[in-house]
């Protein structure tokens, strides 16, 4: 057991208490951020004359050495230390003696951990954004390819009106684009540095917080030291954004599972992204989509867990806050993994265009257009709706589509039908006449695709171009 705070204690910590309290098993994950923060702090202590310049450069050199050794595997982060902060400081002191002991001047583990977690989360925001950008590129190339692939659009999972696959994919493009915008908002709000907040009330040492904030790539220091050590809003916002990403991925997964079913056969998932059954030789299961759908619950759980942890904590730091890490890390890993795998599955999926088109033409998806046709010939919409309803009913009895009825039959329902009705209600017309912005018609879709393309080209990933 190695702790930083033995001085005022006369007894050893109980073993189980030590284990219950320790966080190294999970906070060792941000050793790099801990060292980066310590380097900035040491640099600033030297610049301010709080330690000598020699001590500051000795610290920087030793911290670099520790980082290199952890990364090469020469130095193992062992669990006899309470947390990663204690491990780094103890190693430092072992290696350079007294200068190592000076690193923590004007700093508390409270602002240290607040900084480490923020640095770690900031990177995660950037990495998630880059993955989402890749997913958007894959979706966009599907959109470009399928502006003429007609498929049924659904409401209530009942065939409603014909759309195109480009249009369907385009809905998800919008969702993931908003997800990126959310990440960008979060980045803007979170990018302030808590280092220098001390335990809760700052410090009497003349720290230069603007300097450390700048060294670490923050916009500036946080403006209240109590808030600095105990704010986890940025993490809650990020988990909420990840929960929304997962909700979108889960909806998309659900559709792919349905489309991949034996009944639909709209898509075929690539062998590389499918799994088989141990007993049923014919099976090819959409496990990746199912897992993405299933893992959504874990990410929601992390968000709810942290919100609940935070709700009763008085200012400032309390040990409850150590609970911000494990589930958040799990949620970050889960979401990143899901975005990447989903993108791979989508990039390799085969869309069965013929089956989609046939399905659209078999489900009365042109009934609205048939009613609109009558409206164009002077029939009031409500009457037209009723007439087409009767046409549909009789087609259901006969097992045919509206287009299969000869004109003489159609005229029995309304005199307004003429030969041009067939052209007006063809799948092709139904789709391509929908030309309002955001609709599936080819020209409308092409305008949107051009705009989405410009968006992808102009917006870099977070932290690089914002
Ligand atoms: N492991 C702790 C955490 O994650 C570090 C901060 C400890 N601070 C303290 N006052 N005990 O929150």
Short mmCIF file of C-alpha atoms and ligand atoms in Angstrom, two decimals:
data_model
loop_
_atom_site.label_atom_id
_atom_site.label_comp_id
_atom_site.label_asym_id
_atom_site.label_seq_id
_atom_site.Cartn_x
_atom_site.Cartn_y
_atom_site.Cartn_z
CA UNK A 1 0.00 0.00 0.00
CA UNK A 2 1.53 3.29 -1.07
CA UNK A 3 -0.21 6.50 -0.18
CA UNK A 4 0.64 10.17 -0.36
CA UNK A 5 -1.01 11.13 2.93
CA UNK A 6 0.37 8.94 5.75
CA UNK A 7 1.56 11.82 7.98
CA UNK A 8 -1.44 12.39 10.25
CA UNK A 9 -2.30 8.69 10.57
CA UNK A 10 -1.12 6.34 13.30
CA UNK A 11 -2.60 3.15 11.92
CA UNK A 12 -2.34 1.34 8.61
CA UNK A 13 -5.42 1.54 6.38
CA UNK A 14 -7.54 -1.59 6.52
CA UNK A 15 -6.78 -3.73 3.47
CA UNK A 16 -10.35 -3.82 2.21
CA UNK A 17 -10.70 -0.08 2.76
CA UNK A 18 -7.57 0.46 0.75
CA UNK A 19 -8.92 -1.57 -2.13
CA UNK A 20 -12.33 0.05 -1.94
CA UNK A 21 -10.76 3.49 -2.02
CA UNK A 22 -8.07 2.93 -4.64
CA UNK A 23 -8.64 3.93 -8.25
CA UNK A 24 -5.42 2.90 -9.96
CA UNK A 25 -6.99 -0.12 -11.65
CA UNK A 26 -8.97 2.25 -13.83
CA UNK A 27 -7.33 5.70 -13.64
CA UNK A 28 -4.02 4.30 -14.91
CA UNK A 29 -5.70 4.70 -18.28
CA UNK A 30 -4.89 8.43 -18.23
CA UNK A 31 -1.20 8.21 -17.26
CA UNK A 32 -0.33 10.23 -20.37
CA UNK A 33 -2.67 13.07 -19.47
CA UNK A 34 -1.45 13.00 -15.86
CA UNK A 35 2.15 13.40 -17.01
CA UNK A 36 1.23 16.07 -19.56
CA UNK A 37 -0.55 18.08 -16.81
CA UNK A 38 2.37 17.64 -14.43
CA UNK A 39 4.80 18.85 -17.05
CA UNK A 40 2.78 22.02 -17.58
CA UNK A 41 2.54 22.57 -13.82
CA UNK A 42 6.30 22.06 -13.34
CA UNK A 43 7.11 24.39 -16.22
CA UNK A 44 4.89 27.09 -14.70
CA UNK A 45 6.35 26.59 -11.17
CA UNK A 46 9.81 27.22 -12.66
CA UNK A 47 8.72 30.24 -14.69
CA UNK A 48 7.12 31.79 -11.57
CA UNK A 49 10.22 31.16 -9.43
CA UNK A 50 8.27 28.86 -7.08
CA UNK A 51 10.86 26.18 -7.80
CA UNK A 52 14.18 26.80 -9.55
CA UNK A 53 14.49 26.59 -13.33
CA UNK A 54 16.90 23.66 -12.84
CA UNK A 55 14.35 21.79 -10.76
CA UNK A 56 11.70 22.50 -13.39
CA UNK A 57 13.82 21.10 -16.20
CA UNK A 58 14.81 18.11 -14.10
CA UNK A 59 11.10 17.44 -13.52
CA UNK A 60 10.30 17.81 -17.22
CA UNK A 61 13.11 15.43 -18.13
CA UNK A 62 12.10 12.85 -15.53
CA UNK A 63 8.42 13.07 -16.47
CA UNK A 64 9.32 12.48 -20.13
CA UNK A 65 11.37 9.48 -19.02
CA UNK A 66 8.47 8.02 -17.05
CA UNK A 67 6.15 8.47 -20.03
CA UNK A 68 8.61 6.83 -22.41
CA UNK A 69 9.17 3.93 -20.01
CA UNK A 70 5.47 3.31 -19.45
CA UNK A 71 4.90 3.34 -23.21
CA UNK A 72 7.79 1.02 -23.98
CA UNK A 73 6.70 -1.36 -21.23
CA UNK A 74 9.93 -0.82 -19.26
CA UNK A 75 7.90 0.67 -16.38
CA UNK A 76 4.78 -1.16 -15.23
CA UNK A 77 2.02 0.84 -13.55
CA UNK A 78 1.68 -1.32 -10.47
CA UNK A 79 -1.39 -1.48 -8.33
CA UNK A 80 0.34 -1.04 -5.00
CA UNK A 81 -0.26 2.70 -5.50
CA UNK A 82 -3.58 4.27 -4.67
CA UNK A 83 -4.02 6.07 -7.96
CA UNK A 84 -2.10 7.13 -11.06
CA UNK A 85 -1.17 10.47 -9.47
CA UNK A 86 0.56 8.72 -6.55
CA UNK A 87 2.28 6.30 -8.90
CA UNK A 88 3.77 9.04 -11.07
CA UNK A 89 4.85 11.16 -8.11
CA UNK A 90 6.42 8.22 -6.27
CA UNK A 91 8.29 7.11 -9.39
CA UNK A 92 9.49 10.66 -9.91
CA UNK A 93 10.84 10.90 -6.38
CA UNK A 94 12.47 7.49 -6.69
CA UNK A 95 14.23 8.68 -9.85
CA UNK A 96 15.24 12.26 -9.01
CA UNK A 97 14.79 12.64 -5.26
CA UNK A 98 13.82 15.98 -3.72
CA UNK A 99 12.91 17.78 -6.95
CA UNK A 100 10.22 15.12 -7.42
CA UNK A 101 8.73 15.99 -4.05
CA UNK A 102 8.33 19.62 -5.13
CA UNK A 103 6.06 18.88 -8.09
CA UNK A 104 2.88 18.95 -6.03
CA UNK A 105 3.51 22.51 -4.77
CA UNK A 106 0.33 24.57 -5.18
CA UNK A 107 -1.58 21.60 -6.52
CA UNK A 108 -4.09 19.12 -5.09
CA UNK A 109 -5.17 15.78 -6.45
CA UNK A 110 -8.57 17.42 -6.75
CA UNK A 111 -7.53 19.82 -9.49
CA UNK A 112 -5.10 17.23 -10.84
CA UNK A 113 -7.78 14.61 -11.39
CA UNK A 114 -10.19 17.24 -12.71
CA UNK A 115 -7.55 18.17 -15.28
CA UNK A 116 -6.63 14.59 -16.22
CA UNK A 117 -10.23 13.59 -16.79
CA UNK A 118 -10.89 16.69 -18.83
CA UNK A 119 -7.82 16.15 -20.99
CA UNK A 120 -8.78 12.51 -21.51
CA UNK A 121 -12.39 13.37 -22.34
CA UNK A 122 -11.32 16.14 -24.70
CA UNK A 123 -9.35 13.60 -26.74
CA UNK A 124 -12.30 11.25 -26.72
CA UNK A 125 -14.53 14.01 -28.08
CA UNK A 126 -12.06 14.49 -30.93
CA UNK A 127 -11.71 10.79 -31.68
CA UNK A 128 -15.46 10.23 -31.63
CA UNK A 129 -15.91 13.15 -33.99
CA UNK A 130 -13.37 11.73 -36.44
CA UNK A 131 -15.17 8.37 -36.42
CA UNK A 132 -18.50 10.06 -37.03
CA UNK A 133 -17.02 11.97 -39.92
CA UNK A 134 -15.91 8.71 -41.51
CA UNK A 135 -19.39 7.27 -41.01
CA UNK A 136 -20.90 10.34 -42.70
CA UNK A 137 -18.59 9.87 -45.68
CA UNK A 138 -19.75 6.28 -46.06
CA UNK A 139 -23.40 7.32 -45.79
CA UNK A 140 -22.89 10.06 -48.36
CA UNK A 141 -21.33 7.72 -50.90
CA UNK A 142 -24.37 5.44 -50.49
CA UNK A 143 -26.60 8.45 -51.08
CA UNK A 144 -24.77 9.37 -54.27
CA UNK A 145 -25.09 5.84 -55.57
CA UNK A 146 -28.77 5.37 -54.80
CA UNK A 147 -30.69 8.48 -55.87
CA UNK A 148 -32.67 6.26 -58.23
CA UNK A 149 -33.09 3.19 -56.01
CA UNK A 150 -36.79 3.22 -55.17
CA UNK A 151 -37.92 1.64 -51.94
CA UNK A 152 -40.97 1.88 -49.72
CA UNK A 153 -40.95 4.54 -47.02
CA UNK A 154 -42.73 3.40 -43.88
CA UNK A 155 -44.84 4.84 -41.12
CA UNK A 156 -45.99 2.47 -38.33
CA UNK A 157 -43.78 -0.05 -40.16
CA UNK A 158 -46.50 -0.09 -42.85
CA UNK A 159 -45.64 0.84 -46.39
CA UNK A 160 -46.52 4.50 -46.82
CA UNK A 161 -45.06 6.28 -49.85
CA UNK A 162 -42.22 5.47 -52.21
CA UNK A 163 -38.87 7.05 -51.42
CA UNK A 164 -35.33 6.30 -52.52
CA UNK A 165 -32.52 4.63 -50.65
CA UNK A 166 -30.56 7.88 -50.96
CA UNK A 167 -33.36 9.64 -49.13
CA UNK A 168 -33.50 7.01 -46.39
CA UNK A 169 -29.74 7.14 -45.88
CA UNK A 170 -29.94 10.92 -45.95
CA UNK A 171 -32.09 10.90 -42.81
CA UNK A 172 -29.24 9.25 -40.94
CA UNK A 173 -26.77 11.68 -42.44
CA UNK A 174 -28.71 14.48 -40.76
CA UNK A 175 -28.74 12.66 -37.40
CA UNK A 176 -25.01 11.99 -37.32
CA UNK A 177 -24.28 15.48 -38.56
CA UNK A 178 -26.20 16.88 -35.57
CA UNK A 179 -24.26 14.50 -33.33
CA UNK A 180 -21.04 16.07 -34.58
CA UNK A 181 -22.41 19.54 -33.98
CA UNK A 182 -23.25 18.52 -30.41
CA UNK A 183 -19.68 17.31 -29.88
CA UNK A 184 -18.37 20.56 -31.22
CA UNK A 185 -20.59 22.56 -28.81
CA UNK A 186 -19.39 20.43 -25.91
CA UNK A 187 -15.77 20.94 -26.88
CA UNK A 188 -16.24 24.70 -26.95
CA UNK A 189 -17.75 24.71 -23.46
CA UNK A 190 -15.40 22.23 -21.83
CA UNK A 191 -12.12 23.54 -23.13
CA UNK A 192 -11.15 25.48 -19.98
CA UNK A 193 -8.44 24.40 -17.59
CA UNK A 194 -9.16 23.52 -13.93
CA UNK A 195 -5.46 23.20 -13.01
CA UNK A 196 -4.60 25.74 -10.30
CA UNK A 197 -7.95 25.38 -8.53
CA UNK A 198 -6.03 23.58 -5.76
CA UNK A 199 -8.04 21.52 -3.29
CA UNK A 200 -10.97 23.95 -3.61
CA UNK A 201 -9.83 27.48 -2.81
CA UNK A 202 -6.90 28.09 -5.15
CA UNK A 203 -3.51 28.60 -3.56
CA UNK A 204 -1.34 31.29 -2.03
CA UNK A 205 1.51 30.44 -4.44
CA UNK A 206 1.65 32.86 -7.36
CA UNK A 207 0.59 30.35 -10.01
CA UNK A 208 0.09 31.54 -13.58
CA UNK A 209 -3.08 29.75 -14.56
CA UNK A 210 -3.32 31.42 -17.96
CA UNK A 211 0.09 30.03 -18.77
CA UNK A 212 -0.71 26.40 -17.86
CA UNK A 213 -4.06 26.67 -19.64
CA UNK A 214 -2.30 27.79 -22.78
CA UNK A 215 0.41 25.14 -22.54
CA UNK A 216 -2.29 22.48 -22.39
CA UNK A 217 -4.25 23.84 -25.35
CA UNK A 218 -7.18 25.25 -23.36
CA UNK A 219 -8.92 28.53 -24.18
CA UNK A 220 -8.17 29.74 -20.66
CA UNK A 221 -8.47 28.80 -16.95
CA UNK A 222 -11.80 28.00 -15.28
CA UNK A 223 -13.06 30.99 -13.30
CA UNK A 224 -14.11 29.50 -9.97
CA UNK A 225 -11.86 27.11 -8.11
CA UNK A 226 -14.70 25.31 -6.28
CA UNK A 227 -16.42 24.71 -9.60
CA UNK A 228 -13.08 23.87 -11.18
CA UNK A 229 -12.53 20.84 -8.98
CA UNK A 230 -16.12 19.62 -8.86
CA UNK A 231 -17.56 20.28 -12.31
CA UNK A 232 -18.42 17.13 -14.21
CA UNK A 233 -20.99 18.78 -16.51
CA UNK A 234 -18.75 18.36 -19.53
CA UNK A 235 -18.68 14.63 -18.93
CA UNK A 236 -22.43 14.44 -18.49
CA UNK A 237 -22.86 16.38 -21.71
CA UNK A 238 -20.48 14.07 -23.53
CA UNK A 239 -22.23 10.96 -22.21
CA UNK A 240 -25.52 12.47 -23.28
CA UNK A 241 -24.14 13.12 -26.77
CA UNK A 242 -22.83 9.53 -26.88
CA UNK A 243 -26.21 8.25 -25.73
CA UNK A 244 -27.79 10.14 -28.64
CA UNK A 245 -25.23 8.73 -31.10
CA UNK A 246 -26.04 5.25 -29.80
CA UNK A 247 -29.77 5.89 -30.11
CA UNK A 248 -29.23 6.80 -33.77
CA UNK A 249 -26.98 3.80 -34.39
CA UNK A 250 -29.52 1.59 -32.68
CA UNK A 251 -32.39 2.79 -34.88
CA UNK A 252 -30.28 2.26 -37.97
CA UNK A 253 -29.26 -1.19 -36.69
CA UNK A 254 -32.88 -2.10 -36.11
CA UNK A 255 -33.69 -1.20 -39.72
CA UNK A 256 -30.77 -3.21 -41.03
CA UNK A 257 -31.91 -6.19 -38.95
CA UNK A 258 -35.40 -5.88 -40.43
CA UNK A 259 -34.08 -5.35 -43.97
CA UNK A 260 -31.79 -8.35 -43.57
CA UNK A 261 -34.63 -10.64 -42.43
CA UNK A 262 -35.76 -13.52 -44.66
CA UNK A 263 -39.06 -11.73 -45.26
CA UNK A 264 -37.62 -8.43 -46.43
CA UNK A 265 -34.30 -9.31 -48.05
CA UNK A 266 -33.63 -5.65 -48.83
CA UNK A 267 -29.98 -6.06 -47.87
CA UNK A 268 -27.33 -8.67 -47.50
CA UNK A 269 -24.78 -8.08 -44.77
CA UNK A 270 -21.27 -8.96 -45.84
CA UNK A 271 -19.92 -12.29 -44.60
CA UNK A 272 -17.17 -10.43 -42.76
CA UNK A 273 -19.84 -8.70 -40.63
CA UNK A 274 -22.16 -11.67 -40.05
CA UNK A 275 -22.03 -14.73 -37.86
CA UNK A 276 -23.40 -18.24 -38.12
CA UNK A 277 -25.28 -20.59 -35.84
CA UNK A 278 -23.71 -23.52 -34.02
CA UNK A 279 -26.70 -25.72 -34.82
CA UNK A 280 -28.56 -24.28 -37.82
CA UNK A 281 -26.27 -24.49 -40.84
CA UNK A 282 -28.36 -22.13 -43.00
CA UNK A 283 -28.10 -19.17 -40.63
CA UNK A 284 -26.31 -15.90 -41.29
CA UNK A 285 -27.09 -13.59 -38.45
CA UNK A 286 -26.83 -9.79 -38.17
CA UNK A 287 -24.99 -9.96 -34.84
CA UNK A 288 -23.06 -6.71 -35.27
CA UNK A 289 -26.24 -4.70 -35.74
CA UNK A 290 -27.83 -6.52 -32.80
CA UNK A 291 -24.84 -5.85 -30.58
CA UNK A 292 -24.81 -2.17 -31.47
CA UNK A 293 -28.53 -2.03 -30.62
CA UNK A 294 -27.88 -3.93 -27.39
CA UNK A 295 -24.87 -1.90 -26.27
CA UNK A 296 -26.94 1.27 -26.42
CA UNK A 297 -28.24 0.36 -22.97
CA UNK A 298 -24.76 0.45 -21.48
CA UNK A 299 -24.15 3.97 -22.68
CA UNK A 300 -27.52 5.18 -21.38
CA UNK A 301 -26.61 3.49 -18.09
CA UNK A 302 -23.37 5.47 -17.78
CA UNK A 303 -25.21 8.75 -18.31
CA UNK A 304 -27.89 7.95 -15.76
CA UNK A 305 -25.31 6.70 -13.31
CA UNK A 306 -23.22 9.86 -13.40
CA UNK A 307 -26.25 12.14 -13.22
CA UNK A 308 -27.35 10.24 -10.13
CA UNK A 309 -23.88 10.30 -8.57
CA UNK A 310 -23.61 14.05 -9.00
CA UNK A 311 -27.04 15.08 -7.83
CA UNK A 312 -26.41 15.10 -4.10
CA UNK A 313 -22.81 16.24 -3.88
CA UNK A 314 -22.22 19.42 -1.90
CA UNK A 315 -19.38 21.69 -3.02
CA UNK A 316 -16.58 21.07 -3.58
CA UNK A 317 -14.73 17.75 -4.20
CA UNK A 318 -16.14 14.60 -2.60
CA UNK A 319 -14.91 11.09 -3.18
CA UNK A 320 -18.18 10.17 -4.91
CA UNK A 321 -16.68 11.87 -7.92
CA UNK A 322 -14.19 9.08 -8.39
CA UNK A 323 -17.23 7.20 -9.69
CA UNK A 324 -17.19 9.41 -12.80
CA UNK A 325 -14.61 7.17 -14.42
CA UNK A 326 -15.33 3.48 -14.87
CA UNK A 327 -18.72 3.69 -16.54
CA UNK A 328 -17.73 6.77 -18.53
CA UNK A 329 -14.67 4.94 -19.87
CA UNK A 330 -16.85 1.98 -20.73
CA UNK A 331 -19.33 4.25 -22.53
CA UNK A 332 -16.56 5.96 -24.50
CA UNK A 333 -15.01 2.63 -25.55
CA UNK A 334 -18.41 1.20 -26.40
CA UNK A 335 -19.53 4.16 -28.51
CA UNK A 336 -16.25 4.40 -30.41
CA UNK A 337 -16.28 0.66 -31.11
CA UNK A 338 -19.90 0.75 -32.25
CA UNK A 339 -19.43 3.68 -34.63
CA UNK A 340 -16.37 2.05 -36.22
CA UNK A 341 -17.98 -1.38 -36.61
CA UNK A 342 -21.23 0.03 -37.86
CA UNK A 343 -19.35 2.04 -40.47
CA UNK A 344 -17.55 -1.09 -41.64
CA UNK A 345 -20.80 -3.02 -41.86
CA UNK A 346 -22.49 -0.24 -43.83
CA UNK A 347 -19.56 0.21 -46.21
CA UNK A 348 -19.74 -3.46 -47.21
CA UNK A 349 -23.49 -4.10 -47.16
CA UNK A 350 -25.21 -5.12 -50.40
CA UNK A 351 -28.53 -3.42 -51.18
CA UNK A 352 -30.93 -5.59 -53.18
CA UNK A 353 -32.30 -2.85 -55.42
CA UNK A 354 -34.79 -5.05 -57.28
CA UNK A 355 -36.35 -6.40 -54.10
CA UNK A 356 -36.66 -2.88 -52.68
CA UNK A 357 -38.28 -1.56 -55.84
CA UNK A 358 -40.67 -4.49 -56.10
CA UNK A 359 -41.66 -4.01 -52.49
CA UNK A 360 -42.40 -0.34 -53.11
CA UNK A 361 -44.64 -1.10 -56.08
CA UNK A 362 -46.58 -3.84 -54.27
CA UNK A 363 -47.78 -2.01 -51.20
CA UNK A 364 -50.09 0.76 -52.55
CA UNK A 365 -47.35 3.28 -51.84
CA UNK A 366 -48.69 5.29 -54.79
CA UNK A 367 -52.18 5.66 -53.30
CA UNK A 368 -51.49 9.26 -52.19
CA UNK A 369 -50.30 10.11 -55.69
CA UNK A 370 -53.41 8.50 -57.20
CA UNK A 371 -55.54 10.74 -54.97
CA UNK A 372 -53.40 13.75 -55.91
CA UNK A 373 -53.95 12.86 -59.58
CA UNK A 374 -57.72 13.14 -59.09
CA UNK A 375 -57.24 16.44 -57.26
CA UNK A 376 -55.34 17.67 -60.34
CA UNK A 377 -58.48 16.87 -62.33
CA UNK A 378 -60.75 18.92 -60.12
CA UNK A 379 -61.89 16.32 -57.55
CA UNK A 380 -61.84 17.75 -53.96
CA UNK A 381 -59.09 16.03 -51.94
CA UNK A 382 -61.44 14.49 -49.37
CA UNK A 383 -63.52 12.89 -52.14
CA UNK A 384 -60.38 11.75 -53.97
CA UNK A 385 -59.14 10.12 -50.74
CA UNK A 386 -62.43 8.19 -50.46
CA UNK A 387 -62.39 7.11 -54.12
CA UNK A 388 -58.84 5.79 -53.95
CA UNK A 389 -59.68 4.04 -50.69
CA UNK A 390 -62.35 2.08 -52.57
CA UNK A 391 -59.94 1.39 -55.45
CA UNK A 392 -57.40 0.00 -52.96
CA UNK A 393 -60.02 -2.18 -51.30
CA UNK A 394 -60.99 -3.73 -54.58
CA UNK A 395 -57.33 -4.24 -55.54
CA UNK A 396 -56.71 -6.03 -52.23
CA UNK A 397 -59.58 -8.41 -53.02
CA UNK A 398 -58.11 -9.11 -56.45
CA UNK A 399 -54.52 -9.29 -55.19
CA UNK A 400 -53.27 -6.63 -57.64
CA UNK A 401 -51.78 -3.11 -57.62
CA UNK A 402 -53.63 0.08 -58.61
CA UNK A 403 -51.62 0.26 -61.83
CA UNK A 404 -52.86 -3.22 -62.79
CA UNK A 405 -56.47 -2.06 -63.10
CA UNK A 406 -57.47 -1.24 -66.70
CA UNK A 407 -58.77 2.27 -67.34
CA UNK A 408 -62.32 0.96 -67.84
CA UNK A 409 -62.25 -0.44 -64.28
CA UNK A 410 -60.79 2.75 -62.83
CA UNK A 411 -63.52 4.79 -64.53
CA UNK A 412 -66.13 2.84 -62.56
CA UNK A 413 -64.77 4.55 -59.45
CA UNK A 414 -64.39 8.03 -61.00
CA UNK A 415 -64.90 9.61 -64.40
CA UNK A 416 -61.86 11.79 -63.81
CA UNK A 417 -59.40 8.95 -64.52
CA UNK A 418 -57.73 9.14 -67.95
CA UNK A 419 -54.96 7.23 -69.70
CA UNK A 420 -52.26 9.48 -68.19
CA UNK A 421 -53.02 8.15 -64.70
CA UNK A 422 -50.56 5.27 -65.19
CA UNK A 423 -47.69 7.63 -65.80
CA UNK A 424 -48.77 9.79 -62.87
CA UNK A 425 -48.72 6.94 -60.39
CA UNK A 426 -45.62 5.10 -61.59
CA UNK A 427 -42.96 4.69 -58.90
CA UNK A 428 -40.62 6.80 -60.96
CA UNK A 429 -43.06 9.74 -61.08
CA UNK A 430 -44.10 9.37 -57.44
CA UNK A 431 -40.51 9.79 -56.32
CA UNK A 432 -39.15 12.26 -58.82
CA UNK A 433 -42.04 14.69 -58.60
CA UNK A 434 -41.31 15.22 -54.93
CA UNK A 435 -39.00 18.12 -55.38
CA UNK A 436 -39.45 20.26 -52.29
CA UNK A 437 -36.25 20.71 -50.30
CA UNK A 438 -35.66 17.61 -48.21
CA UNK A 439 -37.87 15.38 -50.40
CA UNK A 440 -36.65 12.28 -52.31
CA UNK A 441 -37.05 13.57 -55.91
CA UNK A 442 -33.81 13.20 -57.83
CA UNK A 443 -33.13 16.91 -58.31
CA UNK A 444 -34.04 17.81 -54.73
CA UNK A 445 -31.83 14.99 -53.48
CA UNK A 446 -28.93 16.06 -55.65
CA UNK A 447 -29.09 19.59 -54.26
CA UNK A 448 -28.96 18.19 -50.73
CA UNK A 449 -26.11 15.82 -51.58
CA UNK A 450 -24.10 18.75 -52.95
CA UNK A 451 -24.71 20.68 -49.74
CA UNK A 452 -23.74 17.73 -47.50
CA UNK A 453 -20.60 17.30 -49.57
CA UNK A 454 -19.66 20.92 -49.02
CA UNK A 455 -20.29 20.45 -45.30
CA UNK A 456 -17.96 17.43 -45.13
CA UNK A 457 -15.27 19.22 -47.08
CA UNK A 458 -15.45 22.47 -45.11
CA UNK A 459 -15.80 21.16 -41.56
CA UNK A 460 -12.59 19.57 -40.30
CA UNK A 461 -12.65 17.39 -37.23
CA UNK A 462 -12.97 18.98 -33.81
CA UNK A 463 -9.84 20.44 -32.31
CA UNK A 464 -8.07 20.65 -35.62
CA UNK A 465 -10.15 23.07 -37.61
CA UNK A 466 -12.60 24.58 -35.15
N1 LIG B 1 -8.87 9.08 -7.38
C1 LIG B 1 -9.45 10.34 -7.05
C2 LIG B 1 -10.60 10.64 -8.02
O1 LIG B 1 -10.67 10.00 -8.99
C3 LIG B 1 -8.43 11.40 -7.10
C4 LIG B 1 -8.71 12.60 -6.25
C5 LIG B 1 -8.48 12.28 -4.83
N2 LIG B 1 -8.75 13.42 -4.00
C6 LIG B 1 -9.02 13.31 -2.71
N3 LIG B 1 -9.29 14.41 -2.08
N4 LIG B 1 -9.11 12.15 -2.13
O2 LIG B 1 -11.43 11.48 -7.78
#
